[in-house]
Coordinates of C-alpha atoms in Angstrom, one line a residue:
Chain A
M19 CA -0.2 -0.1 -0.4
N20 CA 1.3 3.7 -0.6
K21 CA 0.8 6.0 1.9
R22 CA -2.1 7.6 0.8
S23 CA -4.3 4.7 1.2
H24 CA -2.4 4.1 5.1
S25 CA -3.6 7.4 5.7
I26 CA -7.7 6.7 4.4
A27 CA -7.7 2.9 5.9
F28 CA -6.4 4.9 9.5
W29 CA -8.9 7.2 9.5
A30 CA -11.3 4.3 8.9
G31 CA -10.0 2.6 11.1
V32 CA -10.2 5.4 14.2
A33 CA -13.9 6.5 13.1
V34 CA -15.4 2.6 13.2
F35 CA -13.4 2.5 16.3
L36 CA -15.3 5.4 17.7
V37 CA -18.5 4.9 16.4
A38 CA -18.0 1.2 17.7
V39 CA -17.8 2.2 21.3
L40 CA -20.5 4.7 21.1
A41 CA -22.8 1.8 20.1
M42 CA -20.9 -0.3 22.9
T43 CA -22.2 2.3 25.8
Q44 CA -25.5 2.1 24.5
I45 CA -26.6 -1.0 23.6
V46 CA -24.4 -3.5 26.1
R47 CA -26.2 -3.3 29.6
N48 CA -24.0 -5.3 31.7
E49 CA -21.4 -2.4 33.7
Y50 CA -18.6 -5.1 34.2
P51 CA -16.7 -4.6 30.6
F52 CA -16.6 -1.4 30.7
F53 CA -14.7 -1.3 34.0
A54 CA -12.1 -3.3 32.3
G55 CA -12.7 -1.6 29.4
Y56 CA -11.6 1.7 30.9
V57 CA -8.1 0.6 32.3
I58 CA -7.1 -1.4 28.8
L59 CA -8.0 2.3 27.8
Q60 CA -5.8 4.2 30.1
F61 CA -3.2 2.3 29.1
I62 CA -3.6 2.1 25.8
A63 CA -3.1 6.2 26.2
L64 CA -0.1 6.3 28.5
A65 CA 2.2 3.3 26.9
V66 CA 1.4 5.2 23.6
A67 CA 2.6 8.7 24.7
W68 CA 5.2 6.8 27.2
S69 CA 6.1 5.9 23.4
I70 CA 6.9 9.3 22.2
L71 CA 9.5 9.8 24.6
G72 CA 11.1 6.8 24.9
G73 CA 10.3 4.9 22.1
Y74 CA 11.2 7.2 19.3
A75 CA 13.6 9.0 21.3
G76 CA 15.6 6.4 23.5
Y77 CA 15.1 8.6 26.8
V78 CA 12.8 6.1 29.5
N79 CA 10.7 8.2 31.3
F80 CA 10.6 6.3 34.8
G81 CA 7.9 9.4 35.3
T82 CA 5.0 8.4 33.9
N83 CA 3.3 8.0 37.6
A84 CA 4.4 12.0 37.9
F85 CA 2.6 12.9 35.0
F86 CA -0.5 10.7 35.8
G87 CA -0.5 10.7 39.4
V88 CA -0.3 15.2 38.4
G89 CA -3.1 14.3 36.2
V90 CA -5.2 13.0 38.6
Y91 CA -4.7 15.3 40.9
T92 CA -5.2 18.8 38.7
A93 CA -8.7 16.7 38.3
V94 CA -9.3 16.5 41.8
S95 CA -8.1 20.1 43.0
L96 CA -10.3 21.9 40.0
F97 CA -12.9 19.5 41.0
K98 CA -13.0 20.2 44.1
A99 CA -12.3 24.2 43.9
T100 CA -14.7 24.7 41.3
G101 CA -17.1 21.6 40.2
A102 CA -15.1 22.6 36.7
P103 CA -16.6 19.4 34.4
L104 CA -14.3 16.2 33.3
V105 CA -13.9 17.5 30.0
V106 CA -12.3 21.1 31.4
Q107 CA -10.4 19.0 34.4
I108 CA -8.9 17.2 31.3
A109 CA -8.0 19.7 29.3
V110 CA -6.3 21.5 32.2
A111 CA -4.3 18.5 33.2
G112 CA -2.8 17.9 29.8
L113 CA -1.7 21.7 30.1
I114 CA -0.5 21.3 33.7
G115 CA 1.4 17.9 32.1
M116 CA 2.9 20.3 28.9
L117 CA 4.3 22.6 31.5
L118 CA 5.5 19.5 33.7
G119 CA 7.3 17.7 30.8
F120 CA 9.0 21.2 30.1
A121 CA 10.0 21.6 33.2
V122 CA 11.5 18.3 33.6
G123 CA 12.8 18.1 29.7
L124 CA 15.2 21.6 31.1
L125 CA 16.2 19.7 33.9
T126 CA 17.2 16.4 32.8
L127 CA 17.3 16.5 28.8
R128 CA 21.0 16.5 29.2
M129 CA 21.7 13.5 30.7
R130 CA 21.5 10.2 29.2
G131 CA 20.6 6.7 29.7
I132 CA 19.8 5.0 33.4
F133 CA 20.5 9.4 34.9
F134 CA 17.8 10.8 33.0
S135 CA 16.1 7.8 33.9
I136 CA 16.8 7.6 37.2
A137 CA 16.1 11.2 37.3
T138 CA 12.5 11.2 36.5
I139 CA 11.8 8.3 39.5
A140 CA 12.9 10.8 41.5
L141 CA 10.8 13.6 40.0
A142 CA 7.9 11.3 40.4
I143 CA 8.9 10.7 44.2
I144 CA 9.2 14.8 44.9
I145 CA 5.8 15.3 43.3
E146 CA 4.5 13.0 45.7
T147 CA 5.1 13.6 48.5
C148 CA 4.5 17.6 48.1
V149 CA 1.0 15.9 47.2
M150 CA 1.0 14.4 50.7
N151 CA 1.4 16.7 52.5
W152 CA -0.9 18.8 50.9
R153 CA -4.2 19.4 52.9
F154 CA -6.3 20.3 50.1
V155 CA -6.5 17.3 48.0
G156 CA -6.9 15.3 51.8
G157 CA -3.3 14.6 52.2
A158 CA -1.3 10.8 52.3
A159 CA -5.2 9.5 53.1
G160 CA -7.0 10.6 50.2
I161 CA -10.1 12.1 49.3
Q162 CA -13.6 11.1 48.7
L163 CA -14.7 12.3 45.2
Q164 CA -19.2 11.6 44.6
R165 CA -19.5 11.8 40.7
P166 CA -21.9 14.9 39.4
P167 CA -24.8 13.4 37.6
V168 CA -23.9 12.1 34.0
M169 CA -24.4 13.5 30.7
A170 CA -26.3 12.2 27.6
P171 CA -26.8 10.2 25.6
F172 CA -24.9 7.7 28.4
D173 CA -26.6 6.4 31.4
S174 CA -24.2 5.7 33.9
Y175 CA -20.9 7.7 34.8
V176 CA -18.7 4.9 33.8
K177 CA -19.7 4.5 30.5
M178 CA -18.5 7.9 30.0
L179 CA -15.7 7.7 31.2
F180 CA -15.2 4.3 28.6
F181 CA -15.9 6.5 25.7
V182 CA -14.0 9.5 27.4
Q183 CA -10.6 7.1 27.6
A184 CA -11.0 5.9 24.0
V185 CA -11.0 9.1 22.6
L186 CA -7.6 10.0 24.2
A187 CA -6.3 6.9 22.9
V188 CA -7.7 8.4 19.9
I189 CA -5.8 11.3 19.5
A190 CA -3.0 9.8 22.0
V191 CA -2.1 7.6 18.6
V192 CA -3.3 10.2 16.5
I193 CA -0.3 12.1 17.5
S194 CA 2.0 9.4 18.1
R195 CA 1.2 8.6 14.1
Y196 CA 2.2 12.3 13.3
I197 CA 5.1 12.3 15.1
Q198 CA 6.0 9.0 13.7
N199 CA 5.8 10.1 9.8
S200 CA 7.0 14.1 10.3
R201 CA 10.1 15.4 10.1
I202 CA 9.7 15.4 14.2
G203 CA 9.9 11.5 14.1
R204 CA 13.1 11.0 12.4
G205 CA 14.4 13.6 14.6
L206 CA 13.8 12.3 17.5
Q207 CA 15.1 8.9 15.2
A208 CA 18.4 10.1 14.5
L209 CA 19.6 10.8 18.2
R210 CA 17.8 7.8 19.2
D211 CA 20.4 6.0 17.5
D212 CA 23.7 8.2 17.4
E213 CA 23.0 11.6 18.9
L214 CA 26.2 13.0 18.7
A215 CA 26.2 12.2 15.1
A216 CA 22.6 13.7 15.2
E217 CA 23.4 16.5 16.8
C218 CA 26.4 17.5 14.1
T219 CA 24.3 16.7 10.8
G220 CA 22.9 20.0 12.2
V221 CA 19.5 18.1 13.8
P222 CA 18.2 20.4 16.4
T223 CA 18.5 17.4 19.4
L224 CA 18.0 19.5 22.6
K225 CA 14.7 21.2 21.0
L226 CA 13.7 17.9 19.7
K227 CA 13.6 16.0 23.5
L228 CA 12.2 18.8 25.1
V229 CA 9.2 18.5 22.1
A230 CA 8.9 15.0 22.9
C231 CA 8.9 15.2 26.7
M232 CA 6.0 17.7 27.0
I233 CA 3.5 16.0 24.2
S234 CA 4.6 12.5 26.5
G235 CA 4.1 14.4 29.7
A236 CA 0.9 15.8 28.5
L237 CA -1.2 12.7 26.7
I238 CA 0.1 11.1 29.9
S239 CA -2.0 13.5 32.4
A240 CA -4.9 14.0 30.5
A241 CA -5.0 10.2 30.5
G242 CA -4.9 10.3 34.1
A243 CA -7.4 12.6 35.0
P244 CA -10.5 10.8 34.4
A245 CA -9.1 8.6 37.2
A246 CA -10.1 10.2 40.1
M247 CA -13.3 9.9 39.2
Y248 CA -13.4 6.5 37.7
L249 CA -12.0 5.1 41.1
Q250 CA -14.7 8.2 43.3
Y251 CA -11.8 7.9 45.5
A252 CA -7.7 9.3 44.6
D253 CA -4.8 9.1 47.4
P254 CA -1.3 9.8 46.4
S255 CA 0.7 6.1 47.2
S256 CA -2.3 5.2 44.4
A257 CA -2.3 7.6 41.9
F258 CA 1.3 7.9 41.9
N259 CA 2.4 4.2 42.0
L260 CA 5.2 2.7 40.0
N261 CA 3.3 0.6 39.0
Y262 CA 2.2 2.8 36.2
S263 CA 5.3 3.6 35.3
V264 CA 6.3 -0.1 34.3
S265 CA 2.9 -0.7 33.2
A266 CA 3.5 1.9 30.3
L267 CA 7.1 0.9 29.5
A268 CA 6.7 -2.5 29.8
M269 CA 3.4 -2.5 27.3
A270 CA 5.9 -0.4 25.5
L271 CA 8.3 -2.3 24.5
I272 CA 6.5 -5.4 24.7
G273 CA 4.6 -4.2 21.5
G274 CA 7.6 -2.8 19.6
T275 CA 8.9 1.3 19.8
A276 CA 9.2 1.0 16.2
H277 CA 6.1 1.6 14.9
W278 CA 3.2 4.0 16.9
I279 CA 1.0 0.5 16.8
G280 CA 3.6 -1.3 18.7
P281 CA 2.2 0.1 22.1
V282 CA -1.2 0.3 21.2
L283 CA -0.5 -4.3 20.7
G284 CA 1.3 -4.3 23.8
A285 CA -1.2 -2.3 26.2
I286 CA -4.1 -4.6 24.5
L287 CA -2.0 -7.5 25.1
L288 CA -1.0 -7.4 28.7
G289 CA -4.1 -4.9 29.5
S290 CA -6.8 -7.7 28.6
T291 CA -4.4 -10.3 30.2
Q292 CA -3.8 -8.7 33.4
Q293 CA -8.3 -7.6 33.6
L294 CA -8.3 -11.8 33.3
L295 CA -5.9 -12.5 36.0
A296 CA -7.4 -9.8 38.3
V297 CA -11.2 -10.9 38.3
T298 CA -9.7 -15.4 38.4
I299 CA -6.7 -14.7 40.5
S300 CA -5.5 -11.8 42.2
S301 CA -3.4 -8.3 41.6
E302 CA 0.0 -9.8 43.1
V303 CA -0.3 -11.9 39.9
N304 CA -0.9 -9.5 37.5
V305 CA 2.7 -7.7 39.3
L306 CA 4.3 -11.0 38.1
V307 CA 3.0 -11.5 34.7
L308 CA 4.1 -7.8 33.8
G309 CA 7.2 -8.4 35.6
I310 CA 8.2 -11.6 33.4
M311 CA 6.6 -11.0 30.3
L312 CA 9.0 -7.4 30.6
V313 CA 12.2 -9.8 30.9
L314 CA 11.0 -12.6 28.3
F315 CA 10.1 -9.9 25.7
V316 CA 13.4 -8.3 27.0
V317 CA 15.9 -10.6 26.4
G318 CA 14.0 -12.7 24.1
A319 CA 12.2 -10.2 21.5
P320 CA 14.0 -7.1 21.3
K321 CA 12.2 -5.5 18.8
G322 CA 8.3 -6.5 20.5
I323 CA 5.8 -8.2 18.6
I324 CA 5.7 -5.8 16.1
G325 CA 9.1 -7.3 15.4
L326 CA 7.8 -10.7 15.7
L327 CA 5.5 -9.9 13.2
R328 CA 7.1 -7.8 10.7
P329 CA 8.8 -10.9 8.6
R330 CA 5.6 -12.2 7.3
Y331 CA 3.3 -8.4 7.1
R332 CA 6.4 -6.4 6.2
L333 CA 5.2 -3.1 8.8
R334 CA 6.5 -0.2 7.4
A335 CA 8.9 1.1 9.9
G336 CA 10.4 3.9 10.5
G337 CA 13.9 3.7 11.9
K338 CA 16.3 0.8 11.6
P339 CA 15.9 -1.4 9.6
Chain B
M23 CA 20.4 21.9 70.4
D24 CA 20.7 18.9 71.7
L25 CA 18.2 18.0 70.1
L26 CA 19.9 18.9 66.6
L27 CA 22.8 17.3 67.5
G28 CA 21.0 13.8 68.4
A29 CA 19.6 14.2 64.5
V30 CA 23.3 14.1 63.4
V31 CA 24.7 11.6 65.7
L32 CA 21.7 9.5 64.7
G33 CA 22.4 10.5 60.6
V34 CA 26.2 9.4 60.8
L35 CA 24.8 6.3 62.2
L36 CA 22.2 5.8 58.9
G37 CA 24.4 7.0 56.9
C38 CA 27.2 4.4 57.2
F39 CA 24.1 1.7 57.1
Y40 CA 23.2 3.4 53.9
A41 CA 27.0 2.4 52.6
A42 CA 26.8 -0.8 53.5
V43 CA 23.6 -0.9 51.0
S44 CA 25.1 1.3 48.3
V45 CA 28.4 0.1 48.2
G46 CA 27.5 -2.7 46.3
L47 CA 25.8 -1.0 43.7
S48 CA 28.6 1.0 43.7
V49 CA 30.8 -1.8 42.3
S50 CA 28.1 -2.9 40.0
F51 CA 26.6 0.5 38.6
G52 CA 29.8 2.4 39.7
L53 CA 32.4 0.6 38.5
L54 CA 30.7 -1.9 35.5
D55 CA 27.9 0.6 34.6
V56 CA 25.7 -2.0 34.8
P57 CA 22.0 0.4 35.2
H58 CA 21.5 -2.1 38.5
V59 CA 17.8 -1.2 39.4
A60 CA 17.2 -4.6 41.1
H61 CA 20.0 -4.1 43.5
P62 CA 17.6 -3.0 46.5
A63 CA 15.0 -5.8 45.4
F64 CA 18.2 -8.1 46.6
L65 CA 18.9 -6.1 49.0
V66 CA 14.8 -6.9 50.4
L67 CA 15.5 -10.8 49.0
A68 CA 18.2 -11.0 51.6
S69 CA 16.6 -9.9 54.5
Y70 CA 13.4 -12.0 54.0
G71 CA 16.3 -14.7 53.6
V72 CA 18.2 -13.7 56.8
Y73 CA 13.9 -13.7 58.5
Q74 CA 13.7 -17.1 57.6
L75 CA 16.7 -18.3 58.9
N76 CA 16.4 -16.8 62.1
E77 CA 13.0 -17.8 62.4
S78 CA 12.9 -21.2 61.6
Y79 CA 16.3 -22.2 63.5
D80 CA 16.8 -18.6 65.6
I81 CA 20.3 -18.2 64.8
D82 CA 21.6 -14.3 65.2
P83 CA 20.3 -12.5 61.7
L84 CA 24.5 -11.3 61.5
L85 CA 25.2 -15.1 61.2
A86 CA 22.5 -16.1 58.9
G87 CA 23.5 -12.9 56.9
L88 CA 26.5 -14.6 56.6
I89 CA 24.7 -18.3 56.1
I90 CA 23.2 -16.5 53.0
T91 CA 26.5 -14.4 51.7
P92 CA 27.9 -17.5 49.7
L93 CA 24.2 -18.2 47.4
F94 CA 24.3 -13.9 47.4
F95 CA 27.5 -14.4 45.4
L96 CA 26.5 -17.4 43.0
F97 CA 23.2 -15.3 42.3
G98 CA 25.3 -12.9 41.4
L99 CA 27.6 -14.5 38.9
L100 CA 24.5 -15.9 37.1
A101 CA 22.8 -12.7 36.9
Y102 CA 26.0 -10.8 34.9
R103 CA 25.9 -13.9 33.0
V104 CA 22.1 -13.5 31.5
Y105 CA 23.3 -10.0 31.8
Y106 CA 26.2 -10.0 29.9
E107 CA 24.6 -12.7 27.1
T108 CA 21.6 -10.8 26.5
F109 CA 22.7 -7.2 26.1
E110 CA 26.5 -6.4 26.5
R111 CA 27.8 -9.1 24.2
R112 CA 24.6 -7.8 21.8
G113 CA 25.8 -4.4 22.1
S114 CA 23.0 -2.2 20.9
D115 CA 20.5 -0.5 22.9
A116 CA 21.6 -1.7 25.8
G117 CA 20.7 0.9 28.0
V118 CA 17.1 1.2 27.7
R119 CA 16.5 -2.6 27.6
G120 CA 19.0 -3.1 30.5
I121 CA 16.6 -1.0 33.1
A122 CA 13.5 -2.5 32.1
F123 CA 15.6 -5.7 32.4
F124 CA 16.3 -5.0 36.2
F125 CA 13.0 -3.5 36.8
G126 CA 11.3 -6.4 35.8
I127 CA 13.0 -8.9 37.8
A128 CA 13.0 -6.8 40.9
F129 CA 9.3 -6.3 40.0
I130 CA 9.5 -10.6 40.0
I131 CA 10.8 -10.0 43.1
E132 CA 8.7 -8.2 44.7
V133 CA 5.8 -10.5 43.9
L134 CA 7.6 -13.6 45.1
I135 CA 7.9 -12.7 48.6
I136 CA 4.5 -11.4 48.4
M137 CA 3.3 -14.7 47.6
Q138 CA 5.3 -16.5 50.2
F139 CA 5.8 -14.0 53.3
G140 CA 2.6 -12.4 52.3
V141 CA 2.3 -8.1 53.4
D142 CA 2.6 -7.7 56.4
Q143 CA 6.0 -6.3 58.3
R144 CA 9.0 -8.8 59.4
S145 CA 11.8 -8.6 61.7
V146 CA 14.0 -10.2 63.3
T147 CA 14.9 -11.0 67.8
A148 CA 18.2 -10.4 68.8
T149 CA 19.8 -10.0 71.9
Y150 CA 21.1 -6.7 71.0
I151 CA 17.3 -5.9 69.7
G152 CA 15.1 -3.3 71.6
K153 CA 17.3 -2.1 74.5
S154 CA 19.2 1.6 74.1
W155 CA 22.1 3.8 75.8
R156 CA 21.5 6.6 77.2
F157 CA 23.8 9.3 76.8
G158 CA 22.7 12.2 79.0
E159 CA 19.5 13.5 76.7
F160 CA 19.1 11.2 73.5
R161 CA 19.2 7.3 73.2
I162 CA 20.9 5.4 71.1
P163 CA 19.4 1.6 70.4
I164 CA 21.9 -0.5 70.7
R165 CA 20.2 -2.5 67.0
Q166 CA 21.3 1.0 65.5
L167 CA 25.0 1.1 66.7
V168 CA 25.6 -2.9 65.6
A169 CA 24.3 -2.3 62.3
F170 CA 26.6 0.7 62.3
A171 CA 29.7 -1.1 63.6
V172 CA 28.7 -3.8 60.6
A173 CA 28.1 -1.8 57.8
L174 CA 31.7 0.4 59.2
G175 CA 33.3 -2.6 58.7
L176 CA 32.1 -3.9 55.4
T177 CA 32.5 -0.8 53.1
V178 CA 36.0 -0.2 54.8
L179 CA 37.1 -3.8 54.4
L180 CA 35.6 -3.5 51.0
A181 CA 37.5 -0.4 49.8
V182 CA 40.7 -2.6 51.4
Y183 CA 40.0 -5.3 48.9
L184 CA 39.5 -3.0 45.4
S185 CA 42.4 -1.2 46.5
K186 CA 45.5 -3.7 48.1
T187 CA 44.9 -7.3 46.5
F188 CA 45.2 -8.5 42.9
M189 CA 42.4 -9.2 42.0
G190 CA 40.3 -6.0 42.8
R191 CA 42.9 -4.6 41.2
A192 CA 41.9 -6.4 38.0
I193 CA 38.1 -4.9 38.7
R194 CA 39.4 -1.5 38.5
A195 CA 41.4 -1.7 35.8
V196 CA 38.4 -3.1 34.3
A197 CA 36.3 -0.4 34.6
Q198 CA 39.1 1.5 33.2
D199 CA 39.6 0.1 29.9
E200 CA 38.7 -3.3 29.4
E201 CA 40.5 -2.9 25.7
A202 CA 43.7 -2.7 27.7
L203 CA 42.7 -5.7 29.5
R204 CA 42.1 -7.1 26.6
L205 CA 45.1 -7.1 24.7
M206 CA 47.2 -8.0 28.2
G207 CA 45.9 -11.4 27.8
A208 CA 43.1 -11.3 31.0
N209 CA 39.5 -12.5 30.0
P210 CA 37.2 -9.1 31.1
V211 CA 33.9 -11.0 31.2
R212 CA 35.2 -13.4 33.9
I213 CA 36.3 -10.3 36.0
K214 CA 33.2 -8.8 35.9
Q215 CA 31.5 -11.5 36.5
F216 CA 33.4 -12.2 40.0
A217 CA 33.4 -8.4 40.4
F218 CA 29.6 -8.6 40.8
G219 CA 29.6 -12.0 42.0
I220 CA 31.1 -9.9 44.9
A221 CA 28.2 -7.1 44.4
T222 CA 25.5 -9.0 45.2
A223 CA 27.2 -11.0 47.8
V224 CA 27.9 -7.4 50.1
L225 CA 23.8 -7.8 50.2
G226 CA 23.5 -11.0 52.6
I227 CA 25.3 -9.0 55.2
A228 CA 23.6 -5.6 54.5
G229 CA 20.1 -7.9 54.1
A230 CA 20.5 -8.6 57.7
L231 CA 21.5 -4.5 58.8
L232 CA 18.4 -3.5 56.5
I233 CA 16.3 -5.9 58.9
I234 CA 18.4 -5.2 62.6
V235 CA 17.6 -1.6 62.2
A236 CA 14.0 -1.8 61.2
P237 CA 11.4 -4.3 59.9
V238 CA 11.3 -5.2 56.1
E239 CA 8.2 -4.7 53.6
P240 CA 7.6 -6.4 50.9
T241 CA 8.1 -3.2 48.2
L242 CA 10.5 -1.5 50.9
D243 CA 13.1 -1.6 47.8
R244 CA 11.2 1.1 46.0
A245 CA 12.4 4.0 49.1
Y246 CA 15.6 2.5 48.4
I247 CA 16.1 2.9 44.7
G248 CA 15.8 6.7 45.6
R249 CA 18.3 6.1 48.7
T250 CA 21.3 4.1 46.8
F251 CA 21.6 5.9 43.8
C252 CA 21.6 9.2 45.2
V253 CA 25.0 8.0 47.4
V254 CA 27.1 6.3 44.2
V255 CA 25.7 8.9 42.1
M256 CA 26.7 11.8 44.9
A257 CA 29.7 9.6 45.4
G258 CA 31.3 10.0 42.1
L259 CA 30.6 6.3 40.2
G260 CA 33.0 3.7 41.9
S261 CA 34.3 5.5 44.6
I262 CA 34.1 3.5 47.9
S263 CA 35.5 5.7 49.6
G264 CA 33.2 8.5 48.5
T265 CA 30.5 6.5 49.1
L266 CA 30.5 6.7 52.7
I267 CA 31.1 9.6 52.9
A268 CA 28.1 11.0 50.3
A269 CA 26.1 7.9 52.2
I270 CA 26.6 9.7 56.1
I271 CA 26.0 13.6 53.9
L272 CA 22.3 11.1 53.1
G273 CA 21.9 9.5 56.8
V274 CA 22.1 13.4 58.4
A275 CA 19.9 15.4 55.7
E276 CA 17.2 12.7 56.1
S277 CA 17.6 12.9 59.9
I278 CA 17.7 16.1 60.1
V279 CA 14.2 16.7 57.7
L280 CA 12.9 14.4 60.1
T281 CA 13.4 15.9 63.4
M282 CA 12.6 19.8 61.9
F283 CA 9.9 19.1 59.3
G284 CA 8.3 15.1 60.0
A285 CA 8.5 11.6 58.6
S286 CA 6.2 13.0 55.6
W287 CA 9.1 15.0 53.9
A288 CA 11.3 12.5 54.3
P289 CA 11.0 10.3 51.5
A290 CA 12.2 12.7 49.6
I291 CA 15.2 14.1 50.3
S292 CA 16.9 11.2 49.0
F293 CA 16.1 11.7 45.8
A294 CA 15.9 15.7 46.1
M295 CA 19.8 16.1 46.7
L296 CA 20.2 13.2 43.6
L297 CA 18.3 15.5 41.8
G298 CA 20.6 18.5 43.0
V299 CA 23.5 16.2 42.6
L300 CA 22.9 15.2 38.5
A301 CA 21.7 19.1 37.2
V302 CA 24.5 20.9 39.4
R303 CA 27.6 18.3 39.8
P304 CA 26.6 14.9 37.6
Q305 CA 30.6 13.2 37.9
G306 CA 29.6 13.9 41.7
L307 CA 31.2 15.1 44.8
L308 CA 34.5 13.0 44.5
G309 CA 34.4 12.0 40.4
R310 CA 37.3 10.7 38.5

């Protein structure tokens, strides 16, 4: 297929997906699929957003939980202070995530490899500690939230959140796909392969890293904003849980980071496995599965699921052969 | 004023303990460049090993730590072999995937501990746990003094080993110039593997100290990722004497914040210091 028909197929797929999601909220009566589906969609958004910096640029961000938690608490504080509607909460969370991404970028992007990763963990813990000492949003004990009345055409709040999260996941995918095919994506891949060489050939590496960090941060925070309403509860140790960081990274690496579809596949595979296990066995096993899959894929399939599929389907991958 | 002095004294004791839990990482990350984020997970695992020996056979925690040390040495040899074969030899992307790999390992260890021991805190019993010495105004728990003495001994021993013995010098040489060592007919991979074994073996004793100082829980390793990396980076990669100094600085800082501002601000101290060091002086206080 050429580029143009690729594009048409992609947008058609997006439209079909959103229509299907909307139809599902109208037809399906049982609420459970929406609870489970929400979590999977949330992970798709997180993994895709993580991959913009971690996959394309090779900067391993372990502070996904910081951006996620900032999204959660932006929504909580806005809701508590002004009763702002969900859309406003998400938009402001995205904006603050972007600002945080800019700050993180300025502070850390001259660091390479593990120093960058450790610095992002550090930021997450520092922000979490500040939220823990912030009385207005409940401090370490957390805060209970009452959901506002649901809007038409949805008949329950969870169905609405499910649809909203689907839209957020689609936005993340669209942005990630755009970046991959644009000059930004090629620049990021160049600096990922050899930062010094990229700098020497005129790629504005610092600017590109800042842009990637801001976009990735905005998307993660936006995806985190509805979480408080989903759980009707927020507390620092779950909003800033390190599991979000490792999940996002594991899903992206398991799916493969050379193409935007990789994180989506990884999130669907790992997310649905975890939902299944959480129901049938326990949440501890989730973390175990996460760890084992991460290790197995990193060791056995360094290019992830798309790396395994590519010989057969010849997925068009940007960057390395 | 007395309160502050007490905080400083306890901080120094705490700092030496931090040196003992970080000194292995100073070898594996500082000298060998392995992004070993599972180091604290191995530490907590060692504590649970000590707990098990103490609980079932009533063995003194320090002795128990000594008993599991050879086991951890073998564990370290194996872990490095796997790491070398999968990442270093292939070359590409070792950094990114290496970190992910060790995070995976840390998560697996956490869950295995939870499945075996549950999420409750565990502690050990020994004659020196629970008592304290009074020095006029303030009290010093004897468990802290024991941990301090053993930690200091352990760190000094490792520093002497790395600077005085043939193998220790070989390890430092391999960290500086692997290629030169290869040309001289030595096998750098063997030396690195041995060094990683030592770095892991130290955790046997360090794990005993961890559970002597305070009760442990399965996810305690997350708190120690910050502390250990803070110490190693602040020390300047691979500097063992720097490790001791950096650890004491961290211990005193934590202890003072704890006394002045309360426990809720303490978790962020090590990370804030780490960020400061990374931003201002990335080569560490005593950097190469």
